[in-house]
XYZ file of C-alpha atoms in Angstrom:
368
model
C 0.071 0.012 -0.004
C 0.959 3.640 -0.601
C 2.934 5.172 2.310
C 1.385 8.078 4.125
C 2.951 11.786 4.039
C 4.202 10.961 7.806
C 5.815 7.684 6.770
C 7.396 9.221 3.670
C 9.099 11.995 5.694
C 10.329 9.581 8.256
C 11.504 7.283 5.944
C 13.347 10.099 4.060
C 14.587 11.425 7.314
C 16.088 7.947 8.254
C 17.753 7.660 4.847
C 19.272 10.971 4.837
C 20.826 10.335 8.240
C 21.997 6.665 7.334
C 23.912 8.236 4.265
C 25.698 10.810 6.574
C 29.436 10.105 6.887
C 30.749 8.940 10.283
C 32.051 12.408 11.265
C 28.543 13.946 10.312
C 26.890 11.380 12.268
C 29.037 12.157 15.386
C 28.457 15.810 14.964
C 24.829 15.187 14.859
C 24.636 13.201 17.904
C 26.634 16.018 19.680
C 24.097 18.615 18.445
C 21.151 16.437 19.401
C 22.710 15.908 23.174
C 23.242 19.766 23.112
C 19.767 20.310 22.207
C 18.350 17.958 24.899
C 20.730 19.426 27.295
C 18.920 22.917 26.637
C 15.598 21.647 26.863
C 16.348 20.262 30.189
C 17.949 23.424 31.769
C 15.410 25.621 30.470
C 12.726 23.381 31.704
C 13.978 23.320 34.982
C 14.774 26.766 35.336
C 11.366 27.996 33.989
C 9.608 25.366 36.273
C 11.146 26.350 39.141
C 10.537 30.279 38.442
C 7.009 29.631 37.739
C 6.147 27.803 40.986
C 7.928 30.308 42.616
C 5.887 33.084 41.223
C 2.628 31.186 41.605
C 3.280 30.691 45.147
C 3.677 34.427 45.686
C 0.454 35.148 43.805
C -1.549 32.785 45.642
C -0.111 33.260 49.202
C 0.698 36.921 49.044
C -1.961 38.112 47.142
C -4.549 35.327 48.160
C -5.343 34.634 44.384
C -6.090 30.923 45.036
C -7.767 30.366 41.655
C -5.831 27.315 40.190
C -8.281 27.016 36.964
C -8.018 30.878 36.159
C -4.323 30.884 36.570
C -4.069 27.909 34.161
C -6.418 29.385 31.657
C -4.500 32.644 31.488
C -1.381 30.428 30.818
C -3.018 28.513 28.142
C -4.508 31.554 26.425
C -1.100 33.348 26.470
C 0.436 30.329 24.892
C -1.996 29.786 22.230
C -1.760 33.533 21.449
C 2.013 33.262 21.313
C 2.367 30.202 19.379
C -0.349 31.306 16.868
C 1.921 34.360 16.108
C 5.064 32.450 15.677
C 3.650 29.704 13.514
C 1.734 31.970 11.270
C 4.735 34.450 10.763
C 7.167 31.211 10.488
C 9.512 32.361 13.044
C 12.050 29.587 14.252
C 11.158 27.541 11.044
C 7.670 26.758 12.499
C 4.595 26.289 10.559
C 1.111 25.714 11.101
C 0.237 22.239 11.557
C -2.559 20.370 14.022
C -3.202 16.902 15.170
C -6.401 15.409 13.869
C -9.297 17.137 15.926
C -10.590 14.056 17.885
C -6.723 13.316 18.963
C -6.301 17.055 19.806
C -9.158 17.207 22.247
C -8.248 14.074 23.585
C -4.856 14.861 24.228
C -5.457 18.389 25.635
C -8.432 16.918 27.805
C -5.955 14.626 29.344
C -3.502 17.366 29.836
C -6.002 19.486 31.850
C -7.258 16.511 33.801
C -3.419 15.901 34.861
C -3.466 19.466 36.168
C -6.655 19.652 37.807
C -6.403 16.288 39.666
C -2.961 17.083 40.610
C -4.135 19.902 42.303
C -7.388 18.214 43.685
C -4.960 15.635 45.070
C -2.832 18.166 46.935
C -5.831 19.960 48.369
C -7.395 16.446 49.623
C -4.135 14.734 50.957
C -1.143 15.603 52.721
C 1.933 16.887 51.347
C 3.753 13.896 51.923
C 1.180 11.803 50.108
C 1.214 13.948 47.322
C 4.747 13.690 46.985
C 4.299 9.856 46.686
C 1.669 10.401 44.102
C 4.108 12.330 41.930
C 6.707 9.286 42.518
C 4.123 6.968 41.027
C 4.341 8.564 37.511
C 7.361 6.608 36.472
C 6.112 3.157 37.296
C 2.731 4.144 35.862
C 4.497 5.104 32.527
C 6.442 2.095 32.286
C 3.270 -0.274 32.953
C 1.413 1.602 30.306
C 4.314 1.498 27.805
C 4.611 -2.236 28.501
C 0.848 -3.172 27.897
C 0.346 -0.702 25.070
C 3.424 -1.033 23.059
C 5.436 -3.797 24.538
C 8.124 -1.546 25.603
C 10.448 -2.923 28.318
C 13.722 -1.551 30.119
C 16.638 -3.214 31.139
C 16.965 -4.454 34.933
C 20.008 -1.951 35.494
C 17.675 0.989 34.118
C 14.797 -0.119 36.199
C 17.279 -0.576 39.349
C 18.470 3.084 38.887
C 14.901 4.307 38.681
C 13.884 2.565 41.798
C 17.033 4.315 43.617
C 15.910 7.481 42.193
C 12.414 7.285 43.546
C 13.758 6.152 46.986
C 16.037 9.010 47.138
C 13.517 11.537 46.150
C 10.990 9.795 48.480
C 13.455 10.157 51.426
C 14.126 13.712 50.656
C 10.451 14.794 50.402
C 7.955 12.564 52.158
C 7.231 13.522 55.525
C 3.791 13.063 56.996
C 1.526 10.602 55.058
C -2.285 11.177 55.569
C -4.543 9.200 53.355
C -8.348 9.882 52.664
C -10.579 7.957 50.508
C -11.585 10.970 48.156
C -7.799 12.014 48.162
C -6.831 8.517 47.108
C -9.161 8.783 44.187
C -7.691 12.098 43.039
C -4.336 10.895 43.381
C -4.985 7.604 41.190
C -6.762 9.905 38.562
C -3.778 12.273 38.569
C -1.086 9.592 38.425
C -2.977 7.952 35.359
C -3.804 11.102 33.584
C -0.434 12.552 33.975
C 1.209 9.614 32.700
C -0.843 9.009 29.633
C -0.683 12.751 28.672
C 3.132 12.776 28.890
C 3.193 9.387 26.754
C 1.179 11.053 24.100
C 3.213 14.142 23.998
C 6.081 11.988 22.844
C 4.415 9.480 20.548
C 1.974 12.041 18.863
C 4.936 14.332 17.940
C 6.597 11.315 16.070
C 3.411 9.695 14.713
C 2.165 13.177 13.100
C 5.657 14.634 12.491
C 5.050 17.759 14.655
C 7.727 19.958 16.049
C 7.368 21.052 19.872
C 6.172 24.247 18.939
C 3.746 22.602 16.579
C 2.545 20.275 19.096
C 2.140 22.730 21.885
C 0.374 25.091 19.601
C -1.867 22.323 18.427
C -3.421 21.604 21.881
C -3.136 24.856 23.427
C -6.628 26.251 22.292
C -8.436 23.181 23.149
C -6.884 23.272 26.584
C -7.712 26.819 27.203
C -11.408 26.143 26.222
C -11.526 23.233 28.663
C -9.678 24.824 31.431
C -12.789 27.744 30.882
C -15.120 25.260 31.659
C -13.112 24.661 34.804
C -13.299 28.042 35.624
C -16.946 28.657 35.250
C -17.745 25.205 37.127
C -15.347 25.767 40.142
C -14.236 29.423 40.303
C -17.060 31.624 39.545
C -16.088 33.760 42.649
C -13.051 34.814 40.894
C -14.920 38.134 39.667
C -15.262 38.919 43.345
C -11.566 38.823 44.239
C -10.086 42.315 45.357
C -7.076 43.221 43.768
C -4.225 45.248 45.208
C -4.302 49.014 44.305
C -1.007 48.874 42.203
C -2.301 45.609 40.563
C 0.729 43.830 41.627
C -0.769 40.455 41.089
C -1.862 41.536 37.570
C 1.589 41.916 36.556
C 2.832 38.755 38.172
C 0.117 36.751 36.734
C 1.478 38.179 33.167
C 5.134 37.221 34.231
C 3.587 33.721 34.859
C 2.141 33.538 31.389
C 5.408 34.235 29.787
C 7.146 31.498 32.047
C 4.127 28.923 31.368
C 4.817 29.447 27.542
C 8.382 28.429 27.974
C 7.565 25.375 30.331
C 4.782 24.303 27.943
C 7.020 24.318 24.950
C 10.472 22.803 26.701
C 8.254 20.081 28.022
C 7.284 19.063 24.792
C 10.795 19.440 23.349
C 12.098 17.382 26.108
C 9.840 14.370 26.015
C 9.783 14.537 22.189
C 13.709 14.222 22.088
C 14.017 11.734 24.901
C 11.103 9.916 26.775
C 8.432 10.575 29.489
C 10.285 8.678 31.858
C 13.344 10.685 31.267
C 11.028 13.920 31.609
C 10.170 12.660 34.858
C 13.856 12.045 35.868
C 14.454 15.805 35.068
C 11.331 16.785 37.267
C 12.931 14.927 40.015
C 16.230 16.710 39.325
C 14.206 20.164 39.711
C 12.939 18.771 43.049
C 16.478 17.974 44.357
C 17.464 21.318 43.253
C 14.833 23.094 45.138
C 15.613 21.335 48.199
C 19.284 22.207 48.030
C 18.901 25.682 47.224
C 16.378 25.851 50.181
C 19.012 24.419 52.347
C 21.896 26.648 51.090
C 19.918 30.090 51.421
C 17.151 29.529 53.984
C 18.470 27.044 56.435
C 19.896 28.466 59.488
C 20.246 25.219 61.643
C 20.817 21.569 60.829
C 18.365 19.052 62.296
C 17.388 15.379 61.541
C 15.010 16.277 58.858
C 17.794 18.560 57.118
C 19.954 15.438 57.367
C 17.343 13.172 55.802
C 16.364 15.440 53.168
C 20.158 15.942 51.989
C 20.878 12.328 52.110
C 17.679 11.739 49.896
C 19.094 14.251 47.552
C 22.467 12.504 47.518
C 20.827 9.141 46.753
C 18.706 10.793 44.084
C 21.627 12.380 42.298
C 23.696 9.259 42.154
C 20.835 7.586 40.776
C 20.236 10.276 38.112
C 23.775 10.036 37.048
C 23.592 6.289 36.688
C 20.276 6.537 34.735
C 22.098 8.946 32.438
C 25.002 6.917 31.864
C 22.636 3.573 31.259
C 20.671 5.622 28.714
C 23.714 6.866 26.889
C 25.162 3.476 26.594
C 21.801 2.103 25.309
C 21.758 4.901 22.974
C 25.162 3.989 21.628
C 24.504 0.394 21.289
C 21.384 1.100 19.313
C 23.261 3.178 17.007
C 25.897 0.414 16.583
C 23.479 -1.970 16.033
C 21.556 0.079 13.452
C 24.756 0.915 11.517
C 25.739 -2.953 11.432
C 22.140 -3.830 10.214
C 22.549 -1.182 7.424
C 25.767 -2.908 6.295
C 24.273 -6.258 6.330
C 21.197 -5.015 4.034
C 23.572 -3.430 1.665
C 23.704 -5.529 -1.659
C 27.188 -7.143 -2.726
C 29.095 -5.580 -5.611
C 28.219 -7.471 -8.731
C 30.756 -9.965 -9.928
C 32.417 -8.943 -13.031
C 31.837 -11.285 -16.054
C 34.414 -11.542 -18.696
C 33.688 -13.265 -22.017
C 35.673 -16.222 -22.816
C 36.310 -14.946 -26.379
C 37.849 -11.658 -25.328
C 41.456 -11.488 -26.781
C 44.262 -12.087 -24.295
C 41.575 -13.420 -21.760
C 40.888 -17.191 -21.010
C 38.357 -18.005 -18.027
C 38.351 -14.806 -16.505
C 42.345 -14.788 -16.207
C 45.023 -13.028 -18.234
C 46.475 -15.344 -20.726
C 49.905 -14.111 -20.109
C 49.774 -15.371 -16.615
C 49.667 -18.919 -17.900
C 52.945 -20.735 -18.726
């Protein structure tokens, strides 16, 4: 059957990459690694900044409307990326997911945000941290049953060590409620599925991170607006400060959210949902460490426990990174060997026996 445009572009891309010289392939790998590192660093920095400013807005100015904030973020993302794609900046062009897939993916992303926030409200902070730790195992389970993907025992061990370290560093009190447990299960399931789709949809429909984020931003804004109307009607009665400081801060979070949304798509598209979660836990460790360095005046048992957990998590992350690099190198080598094996052999030269000076394919002068 004829290939779809996506398959043709994928095949062409693979063919172009296979025909590159060894030096060019090495440069391409270094370039990809640099891009992944940039996505990760920008995502961590912007995520930490967004969480910090959101806390200021909610605690200092008592603007505790999560859906409203999220709605503003998606509207800003949609408007900004609409401008970028229409103008063709950064090589972007307008491209969307199929309508039903687009809304399903967007709804799953909004559900992830909503249920995570409901889980935080209904449960203790300790149980909420456990909820976040469960995303990696659920991603692995979904990948196994839906696509037959597996991970090596060493990678699995590094992830278990990472989760143990982050758990030691973040989990304190654990208080479980029935409603909170339901919210936690829904939060973990929707988050895991959304992150899997973030990566698979980009590859399946040949979308860039900018195009993918732009595609789902408008449906996410519309769905979040329903949440605002349903749960936060009293947002109109909020009394803003005379200098409108929270309005300016909300505007700042909108620009940060654009960066977080795009870098999240880029990081998942270039790596995997599991690696994205590892980067997220690295962000948590960074927040704990910076809090210790800048805000802790005395060392107690809890501080030692937190730092011990961070150290374990950092070791696990380094180990995970090395294992993934080794797997990537082996996969690349195996692919190169397969290409060599598939290359047709050079055709044998046929020489006519009646050709002057030649007999049976050998030079007649060589016979005595």
